[in-house]
Short mmCIF file of C-alpha atoms in Angstrom, two decimals:
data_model
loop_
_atom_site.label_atom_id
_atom_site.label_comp_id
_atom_site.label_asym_id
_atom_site.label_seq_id
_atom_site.Cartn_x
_atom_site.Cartn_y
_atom_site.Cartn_z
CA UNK F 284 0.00 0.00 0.00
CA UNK F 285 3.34 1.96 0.81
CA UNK F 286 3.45 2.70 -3.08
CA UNK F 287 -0.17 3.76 -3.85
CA UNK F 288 -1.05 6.08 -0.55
CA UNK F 289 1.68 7.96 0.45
CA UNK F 290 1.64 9.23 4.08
CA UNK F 291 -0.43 12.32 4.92
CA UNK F 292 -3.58 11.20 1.96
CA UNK F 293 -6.78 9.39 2.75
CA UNK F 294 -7.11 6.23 1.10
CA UNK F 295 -8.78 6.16 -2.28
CA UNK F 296 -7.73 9.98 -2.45
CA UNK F 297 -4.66 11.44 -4.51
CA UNK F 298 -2.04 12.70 -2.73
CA UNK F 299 -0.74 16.30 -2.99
CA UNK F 300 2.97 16.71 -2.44
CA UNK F 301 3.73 19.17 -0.39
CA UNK F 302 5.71 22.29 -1.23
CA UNK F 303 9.32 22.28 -1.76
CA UNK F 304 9.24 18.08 -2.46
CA UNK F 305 9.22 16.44 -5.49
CA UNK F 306 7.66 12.96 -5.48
CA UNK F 307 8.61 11.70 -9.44
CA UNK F 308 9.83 8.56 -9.47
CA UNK F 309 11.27 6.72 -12.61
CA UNK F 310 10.65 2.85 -12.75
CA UNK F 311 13.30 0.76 -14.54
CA UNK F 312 11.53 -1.86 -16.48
CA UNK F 313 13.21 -5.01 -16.40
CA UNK F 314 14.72 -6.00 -19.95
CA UNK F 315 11.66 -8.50 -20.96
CA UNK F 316 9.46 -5.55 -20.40
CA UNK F 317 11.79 -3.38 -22.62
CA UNK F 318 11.11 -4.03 -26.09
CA UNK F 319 13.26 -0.96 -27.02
CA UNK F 320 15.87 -1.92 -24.93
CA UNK F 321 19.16 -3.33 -26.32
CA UNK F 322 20.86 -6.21 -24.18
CA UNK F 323 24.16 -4.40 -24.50
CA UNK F 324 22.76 -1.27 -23.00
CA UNK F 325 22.02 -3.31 -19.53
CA UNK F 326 23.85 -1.77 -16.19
CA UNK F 327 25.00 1.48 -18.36
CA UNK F 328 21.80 4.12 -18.10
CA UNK F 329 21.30 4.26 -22.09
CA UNK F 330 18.26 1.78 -21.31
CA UNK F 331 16.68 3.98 -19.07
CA UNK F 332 17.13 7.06 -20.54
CA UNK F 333 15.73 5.25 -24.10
CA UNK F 334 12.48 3.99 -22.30
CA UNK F 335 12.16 7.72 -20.73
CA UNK F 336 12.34 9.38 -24.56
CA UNK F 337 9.65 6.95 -25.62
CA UNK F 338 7.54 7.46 -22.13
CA UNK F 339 7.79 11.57 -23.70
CA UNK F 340 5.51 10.86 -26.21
CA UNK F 341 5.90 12.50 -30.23
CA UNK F 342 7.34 15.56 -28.69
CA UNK F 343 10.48 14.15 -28.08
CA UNK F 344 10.92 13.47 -31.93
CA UNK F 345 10.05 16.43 -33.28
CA UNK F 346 13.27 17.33 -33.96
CA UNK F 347 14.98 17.01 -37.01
CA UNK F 348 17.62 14.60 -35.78
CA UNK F 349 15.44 11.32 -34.19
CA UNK F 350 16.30 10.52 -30.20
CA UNK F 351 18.28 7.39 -30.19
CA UNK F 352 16.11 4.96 -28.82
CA UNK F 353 13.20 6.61 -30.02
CA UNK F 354 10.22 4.55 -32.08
CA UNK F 355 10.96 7.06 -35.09
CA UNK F 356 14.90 5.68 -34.61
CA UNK F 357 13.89 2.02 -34.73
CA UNK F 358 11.89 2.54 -37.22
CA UNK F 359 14.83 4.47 -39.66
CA UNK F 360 17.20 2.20 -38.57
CA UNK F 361 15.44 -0.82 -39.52
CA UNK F 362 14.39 0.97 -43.03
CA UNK F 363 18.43 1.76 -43.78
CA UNK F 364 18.74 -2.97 -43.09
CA UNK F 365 20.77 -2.40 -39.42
CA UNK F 366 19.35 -5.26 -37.30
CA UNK F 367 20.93 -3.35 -34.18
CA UNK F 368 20.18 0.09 -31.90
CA UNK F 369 21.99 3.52 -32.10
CA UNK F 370 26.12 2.92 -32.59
CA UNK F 371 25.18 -1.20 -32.64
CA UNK F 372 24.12 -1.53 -35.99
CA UNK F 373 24.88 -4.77 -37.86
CA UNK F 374 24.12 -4.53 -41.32
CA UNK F 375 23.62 -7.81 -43.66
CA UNK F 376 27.07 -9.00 -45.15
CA UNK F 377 27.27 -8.38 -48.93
CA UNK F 378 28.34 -11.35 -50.97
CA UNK F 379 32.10 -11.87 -51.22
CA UNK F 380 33.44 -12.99 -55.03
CA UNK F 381 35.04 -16.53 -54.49
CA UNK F 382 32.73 -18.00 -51.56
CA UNK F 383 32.03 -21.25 -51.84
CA UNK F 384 27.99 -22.12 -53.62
CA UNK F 385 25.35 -23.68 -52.02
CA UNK F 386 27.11 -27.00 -52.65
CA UNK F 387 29.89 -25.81 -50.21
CA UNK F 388 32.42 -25.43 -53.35
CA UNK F 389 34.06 -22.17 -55.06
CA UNK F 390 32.48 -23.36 -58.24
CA UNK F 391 35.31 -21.58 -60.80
CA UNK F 392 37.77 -22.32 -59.05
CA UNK F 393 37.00 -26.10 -59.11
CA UNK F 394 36.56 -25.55 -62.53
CA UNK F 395 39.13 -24.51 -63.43
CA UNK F 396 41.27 -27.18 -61.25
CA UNK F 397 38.97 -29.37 -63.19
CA UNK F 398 39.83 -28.61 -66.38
CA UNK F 399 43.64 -28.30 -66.22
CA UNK F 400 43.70 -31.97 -64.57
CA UNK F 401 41.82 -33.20 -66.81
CA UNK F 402 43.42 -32.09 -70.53
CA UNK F 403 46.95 -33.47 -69.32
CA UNK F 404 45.22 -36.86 -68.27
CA UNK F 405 43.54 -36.87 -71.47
CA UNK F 406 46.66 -36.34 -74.16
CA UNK F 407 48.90 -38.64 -71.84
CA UNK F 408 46.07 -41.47 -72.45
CA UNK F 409 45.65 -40.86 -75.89
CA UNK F 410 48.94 -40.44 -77.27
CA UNK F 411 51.94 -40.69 -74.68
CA UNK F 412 50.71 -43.91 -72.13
CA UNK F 413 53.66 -44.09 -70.16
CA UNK F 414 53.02 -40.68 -69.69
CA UNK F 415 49.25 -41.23 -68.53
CA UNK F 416 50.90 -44.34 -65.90
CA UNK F 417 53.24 -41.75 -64.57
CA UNK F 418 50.33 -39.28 -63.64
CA UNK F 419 48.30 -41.91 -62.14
CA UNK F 420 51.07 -43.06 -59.94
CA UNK F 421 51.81 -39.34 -58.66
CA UNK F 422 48.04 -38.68 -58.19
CA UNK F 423 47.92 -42.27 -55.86
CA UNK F 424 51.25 -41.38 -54.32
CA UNK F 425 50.23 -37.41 -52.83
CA UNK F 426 46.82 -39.11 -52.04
CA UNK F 427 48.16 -41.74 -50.31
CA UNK F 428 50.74 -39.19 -48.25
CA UNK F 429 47.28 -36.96 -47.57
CA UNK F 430 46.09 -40.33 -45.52
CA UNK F 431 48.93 -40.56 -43.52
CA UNK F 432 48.93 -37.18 -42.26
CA UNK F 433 45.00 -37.16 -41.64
CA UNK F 434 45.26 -40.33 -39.97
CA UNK F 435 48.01 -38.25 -37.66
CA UNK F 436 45.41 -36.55 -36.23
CA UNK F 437 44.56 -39.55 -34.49
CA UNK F 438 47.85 -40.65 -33.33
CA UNK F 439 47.84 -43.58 -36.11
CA UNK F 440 51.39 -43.64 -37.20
CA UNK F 441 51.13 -45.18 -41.01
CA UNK F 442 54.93 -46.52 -42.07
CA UNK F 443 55.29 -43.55 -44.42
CA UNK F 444 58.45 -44.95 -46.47
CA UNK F 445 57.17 -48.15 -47.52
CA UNK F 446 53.38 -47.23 -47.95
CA UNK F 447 54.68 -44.53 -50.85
CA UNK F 448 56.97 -47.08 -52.21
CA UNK F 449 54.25 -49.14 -52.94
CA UNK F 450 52.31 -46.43 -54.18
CA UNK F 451 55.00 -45.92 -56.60
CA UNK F 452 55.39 -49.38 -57.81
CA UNK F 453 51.83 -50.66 -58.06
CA UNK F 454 51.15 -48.85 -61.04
CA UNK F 455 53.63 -49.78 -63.23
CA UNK F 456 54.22 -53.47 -62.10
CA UNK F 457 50.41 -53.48 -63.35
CA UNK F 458 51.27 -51.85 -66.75
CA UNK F 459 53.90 -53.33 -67.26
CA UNK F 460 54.07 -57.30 -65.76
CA UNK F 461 49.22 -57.30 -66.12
CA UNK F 462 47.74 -59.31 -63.13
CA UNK F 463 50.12 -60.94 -62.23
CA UNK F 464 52.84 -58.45 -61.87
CA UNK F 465 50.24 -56.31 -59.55
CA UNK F 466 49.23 -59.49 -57.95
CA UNK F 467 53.10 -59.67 -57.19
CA UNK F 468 53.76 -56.09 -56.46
CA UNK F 469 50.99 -55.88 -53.99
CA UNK F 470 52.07 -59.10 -52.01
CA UNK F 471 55.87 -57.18 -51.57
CA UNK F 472 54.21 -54.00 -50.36
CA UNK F 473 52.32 -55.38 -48.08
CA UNK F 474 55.57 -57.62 -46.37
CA UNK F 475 57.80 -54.37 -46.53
CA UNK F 476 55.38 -52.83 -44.38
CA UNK F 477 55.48 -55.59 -41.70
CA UNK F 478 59.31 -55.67 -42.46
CA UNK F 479 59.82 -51.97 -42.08
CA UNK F 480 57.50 -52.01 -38.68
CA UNK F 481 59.36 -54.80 -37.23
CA UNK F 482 62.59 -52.77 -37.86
CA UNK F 483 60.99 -49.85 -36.48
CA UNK F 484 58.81 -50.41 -33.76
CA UNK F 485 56.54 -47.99 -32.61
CA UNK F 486 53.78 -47.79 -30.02
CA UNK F 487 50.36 -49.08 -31.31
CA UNK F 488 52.49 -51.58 -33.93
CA UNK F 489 49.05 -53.58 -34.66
CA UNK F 490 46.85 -50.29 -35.41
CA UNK F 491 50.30 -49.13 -37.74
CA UNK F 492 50.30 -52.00 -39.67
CA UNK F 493 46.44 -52.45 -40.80
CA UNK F 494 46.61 -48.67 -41.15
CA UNK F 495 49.19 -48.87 -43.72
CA UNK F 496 47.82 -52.13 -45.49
CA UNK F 497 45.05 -50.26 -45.79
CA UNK F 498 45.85 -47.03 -47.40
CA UNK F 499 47.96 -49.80 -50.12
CA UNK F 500 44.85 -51.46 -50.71
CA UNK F 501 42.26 -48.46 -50.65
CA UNK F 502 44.39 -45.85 -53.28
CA UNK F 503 47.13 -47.67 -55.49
CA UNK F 504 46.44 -51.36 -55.71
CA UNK F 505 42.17 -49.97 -56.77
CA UNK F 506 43.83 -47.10 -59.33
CA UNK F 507 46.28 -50.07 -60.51
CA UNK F 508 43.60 -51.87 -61.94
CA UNK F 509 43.06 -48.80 -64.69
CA UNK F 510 46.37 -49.82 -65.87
CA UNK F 511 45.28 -53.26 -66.52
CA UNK F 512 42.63 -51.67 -68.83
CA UNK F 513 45.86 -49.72 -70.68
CA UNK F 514 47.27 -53.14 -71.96
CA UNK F 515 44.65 -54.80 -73.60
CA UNK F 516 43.92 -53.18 -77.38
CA UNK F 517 41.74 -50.60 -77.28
CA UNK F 518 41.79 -50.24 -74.05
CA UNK F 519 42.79 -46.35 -73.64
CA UNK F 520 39.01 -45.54 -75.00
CA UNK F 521 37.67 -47.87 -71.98
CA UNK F 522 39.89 -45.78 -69.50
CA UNK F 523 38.15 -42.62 -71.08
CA UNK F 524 34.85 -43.75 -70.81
CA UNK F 525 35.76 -44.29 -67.59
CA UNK F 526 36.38 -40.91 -66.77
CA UNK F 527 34.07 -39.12 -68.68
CA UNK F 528 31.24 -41.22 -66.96
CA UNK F 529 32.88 -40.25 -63.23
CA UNK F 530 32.72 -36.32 -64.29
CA UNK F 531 29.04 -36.88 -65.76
CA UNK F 532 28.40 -38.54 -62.22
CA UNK F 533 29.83 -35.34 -60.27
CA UNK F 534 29.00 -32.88 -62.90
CA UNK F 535 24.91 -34.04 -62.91
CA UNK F 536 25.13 -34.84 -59.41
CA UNK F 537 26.74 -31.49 -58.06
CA UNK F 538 24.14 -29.57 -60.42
CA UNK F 539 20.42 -31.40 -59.59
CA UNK F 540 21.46 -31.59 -55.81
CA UNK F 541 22.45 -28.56 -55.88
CA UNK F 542 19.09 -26.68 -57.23
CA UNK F 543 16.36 -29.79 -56.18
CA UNK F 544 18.35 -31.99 -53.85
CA UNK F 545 16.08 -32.47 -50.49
CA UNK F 546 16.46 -35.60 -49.34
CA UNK F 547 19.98 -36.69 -48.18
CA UNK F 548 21.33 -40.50 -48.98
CA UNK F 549 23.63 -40.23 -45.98
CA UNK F 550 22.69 -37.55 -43.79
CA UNK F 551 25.53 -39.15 -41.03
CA UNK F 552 28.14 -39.35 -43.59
CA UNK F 553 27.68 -36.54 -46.19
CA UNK F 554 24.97 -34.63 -45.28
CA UNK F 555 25.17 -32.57 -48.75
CA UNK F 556 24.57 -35.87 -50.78
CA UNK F 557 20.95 -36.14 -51.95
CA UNK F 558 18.87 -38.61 -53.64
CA UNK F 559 17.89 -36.01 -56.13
CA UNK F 560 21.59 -35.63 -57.10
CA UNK F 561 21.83 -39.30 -57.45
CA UNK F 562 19.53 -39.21 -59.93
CA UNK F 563 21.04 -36.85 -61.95
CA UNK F 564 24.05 -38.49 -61.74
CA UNK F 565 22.64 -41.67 -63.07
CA UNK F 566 20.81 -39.38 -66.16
CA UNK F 567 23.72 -37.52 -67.03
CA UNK F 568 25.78 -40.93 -66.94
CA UNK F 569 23.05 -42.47 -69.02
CA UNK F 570 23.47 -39.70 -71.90
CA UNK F 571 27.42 -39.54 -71.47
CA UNK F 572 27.57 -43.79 -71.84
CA UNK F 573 25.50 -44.30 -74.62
CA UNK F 574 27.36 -42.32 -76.89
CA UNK F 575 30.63 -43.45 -75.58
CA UNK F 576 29.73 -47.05 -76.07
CA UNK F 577 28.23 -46.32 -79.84
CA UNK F 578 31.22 -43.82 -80.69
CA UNK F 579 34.02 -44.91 -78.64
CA UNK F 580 33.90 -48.71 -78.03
CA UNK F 581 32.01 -49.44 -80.83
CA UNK F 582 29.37 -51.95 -78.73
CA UNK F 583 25.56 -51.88 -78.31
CA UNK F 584 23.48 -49.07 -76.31
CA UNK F 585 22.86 -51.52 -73.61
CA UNK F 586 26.85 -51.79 -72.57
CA UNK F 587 27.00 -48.15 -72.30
CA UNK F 588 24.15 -47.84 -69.90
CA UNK F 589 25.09 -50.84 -67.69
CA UNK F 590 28.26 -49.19 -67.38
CA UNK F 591 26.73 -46.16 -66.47
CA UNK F 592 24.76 -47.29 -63.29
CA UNK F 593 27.74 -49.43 -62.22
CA UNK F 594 30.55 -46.46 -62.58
CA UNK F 595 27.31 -43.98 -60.95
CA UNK F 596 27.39 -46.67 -58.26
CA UNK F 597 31.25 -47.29 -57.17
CA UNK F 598 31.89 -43.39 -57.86
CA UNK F 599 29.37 -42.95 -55.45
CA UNK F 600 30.12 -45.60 -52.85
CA UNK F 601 33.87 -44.13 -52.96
CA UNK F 602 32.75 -40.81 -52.41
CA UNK F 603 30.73 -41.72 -49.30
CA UNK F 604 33.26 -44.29 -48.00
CA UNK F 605 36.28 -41.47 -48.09
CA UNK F 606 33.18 -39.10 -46.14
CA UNK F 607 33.08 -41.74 -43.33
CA UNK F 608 36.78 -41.88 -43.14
CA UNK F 609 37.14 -37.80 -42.92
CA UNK F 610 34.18 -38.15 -40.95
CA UNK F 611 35.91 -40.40 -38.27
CA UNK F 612 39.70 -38.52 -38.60
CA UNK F 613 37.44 -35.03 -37.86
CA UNK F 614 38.75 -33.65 -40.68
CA UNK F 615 36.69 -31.56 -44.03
CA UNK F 616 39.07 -32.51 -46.49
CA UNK F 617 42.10 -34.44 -47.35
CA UNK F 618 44.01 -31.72 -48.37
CA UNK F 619 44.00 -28.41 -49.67
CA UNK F 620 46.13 -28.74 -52.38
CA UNK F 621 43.44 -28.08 -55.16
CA UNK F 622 41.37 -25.11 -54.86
CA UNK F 623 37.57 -25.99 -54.98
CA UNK F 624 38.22 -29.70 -54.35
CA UNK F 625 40.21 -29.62 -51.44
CA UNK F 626 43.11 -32.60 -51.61
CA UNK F 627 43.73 -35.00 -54.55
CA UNK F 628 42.04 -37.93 -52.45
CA UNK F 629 38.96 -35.58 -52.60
CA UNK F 630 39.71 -36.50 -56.37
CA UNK F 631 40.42 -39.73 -56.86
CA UNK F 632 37.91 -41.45 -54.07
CA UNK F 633 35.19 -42.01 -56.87
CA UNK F 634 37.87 -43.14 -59.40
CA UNK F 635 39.21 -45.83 -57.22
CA UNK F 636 36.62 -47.66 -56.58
CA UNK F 637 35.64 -47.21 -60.44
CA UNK F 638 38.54 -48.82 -62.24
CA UNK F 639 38.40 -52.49 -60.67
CA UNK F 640 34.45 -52.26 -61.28
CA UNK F 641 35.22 -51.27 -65.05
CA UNK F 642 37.57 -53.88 -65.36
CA UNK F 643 35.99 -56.13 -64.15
CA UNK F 644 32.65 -55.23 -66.44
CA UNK F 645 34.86 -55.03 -69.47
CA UNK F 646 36.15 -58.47 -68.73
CA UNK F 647 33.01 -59.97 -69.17
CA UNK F 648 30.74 -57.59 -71.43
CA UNK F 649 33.64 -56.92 -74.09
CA UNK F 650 34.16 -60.79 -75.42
CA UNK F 651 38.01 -60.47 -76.61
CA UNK F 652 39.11 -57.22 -75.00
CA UNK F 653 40.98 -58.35 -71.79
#
């Protein structure tokens, strides 16, 4: 009652203050009774003194400069796109050339990167092949050196020396010696690595070894298999419908998901990869087949499309198998060697998986080529 009948009135009567006193009293609001109130004006005054030049009324803004904190302020502040109050305004970021696209990529720059991998790959496979094995073996050998330092990050210590050796070897004891020599070269890498661990022990020797055995297995022995393909006559054109049909898979794919894709294939794992991409992948691999297998190989329709959902299906299944593994190692991307694609593993993980499966399929669908 102390607030509502001061001493010396009757109740139910208003008070008169008495000469010489001055009974105003301001009332702080607290903040969720503030509207206008900023949360980094709390404990300075600025609040207060806002909520009293709103209490004023429109005579406080008749001016021709608004009173900060005033409903004529909000309102020009919020007209001019500041989201904040007087000297905390935060104005929406303007777009920045180069930032990555809705697909989380700096689309030209990964074209570009694209494109200049791509035409060297291309003349070494159609005129210099020796050229063409070299290439492949670098790509495996800085993709297989981008494992071992992401699998650093977990204190997995891969045998660096003879894991790159085989990388190096693989690939031409496949060119050079077929199945056999790869069958051979991959049975030496893998005892080196043992060898090389048991003269070099290290903590965690178990977790070392399969580490190592598998980054030979995953990246040079799979790429190795593409060099099979270069032997048999006619088989160059194979290798490039090979990777014309990966590109049409992340072309397609990278386009449809990136305009209609809603529904993610492995929202754990790659949580950008949509069914709605997949299917473009698999059209734009259906177009891109056909006409290889008509113009280039010189077989019926039907090869070219069966290829096409089998490459659209292991370039796929490589691409969320290396997600899983940066997934577990807590890392976004190999590397950062290539701009707009991150590290050449980013690269090759559909076209590893790709070349046994089109080996394999050319083994049996082409009578006479292998």
């Amino acid at each position: 009652m102390a607030d509502h009948d001061p001493p010396g009135a009757a109740p139910g009567q208003p008070s008169t203050p008495a000469a010489g006193t001055d009974n105003t009293r301001v009332v702080v609001a607290p903040d969720a009774a503030r509207p206008h109130a900023s949360p980094v004006d709390a404990g300075t005054g600025i609040a207060a003194t806002q909520d009293a030049a709103v209490a004023a009324g429109p005579h406080a803004e008749t001016g021709s400069t608004p009173v900060p904190g005033s409903r004529r302020a909000i309102r020009a502040a919020r007209a001019s796109g500041a989201t904040g109050h007087g000297l905390f305004k935060r104005r929406r970021p303007a777009k920045v050339p180069g930032t990555p696209s809705r697909a989380g990529r700096n689309l030209p720059a990964a074209i570009g990167v694209g494109a200049g991998l791509l035409i060297p790959v291309l003349v070494g496979l159609l005129f210099f092949p020796i050229v063409f094995v070299g290439i492949v073996t670098l790509f495996g050998a800085v993709g297989v050196w981008e494992i071992c330092r992401a699998l650093e990050l977990r204190r997995i210590s891969v045998p660096v020396v003879p894991t790159l050796a085989g990388a190096l070897v693989l690939p031409f004891s496949a060119y050079l010696g077929g199945a056999e020599g790869l069958a051979v070269a991959a049975v030496f890498s893998i005892l080196g690595l043992f060898l090389w661990r048991s003269l070099d022990p290290a903590p965690d020797a178990a977790k070392s070894l399969m580490a190592g055995t598998f980054t030979v297995l995953w990246v040079p022995f799979m790429l190795s298999f593409a060099m099979l393909l270069m032997r048999a006559e006619g088989g160059f054109l194979v290798i490039a419908t090979l990777l014309l049909l990966v590109v049409a898979n992340d072309t397609f794919g990278y386009l449809i998901g990136a305009f209609f894709g809603k529904h993610a294939m492995a929202p754990k794992i790659s949580p950008k990869k949509s069914w709605e991409g997949f299917g473009g992948s698999i059209g734009g691999a259906f177009v891109v087949g056909g006409f290889c297998a008509v113009l280039l190989l010189d077989q019926p329709l039907w090869i070219g499309l069966v290829l096409a959902v089998a490459i659209v299906a292991s370039a796929t299944a490589g691409d969320l198998a290396e997600s899983m593994v940066k997934r577990e190692l807590g890392v976004k991307d190999m590397g950062t060697i290539l701009p707009g694609h991150g590290g050449v593993m980013d690269r090759l993980d559909s076209i590893v998986l790709a070349s046994p499966v089109a080996y394999l399929l050319s083994a049996t669908l082409v009578p006479g080529l292998l």
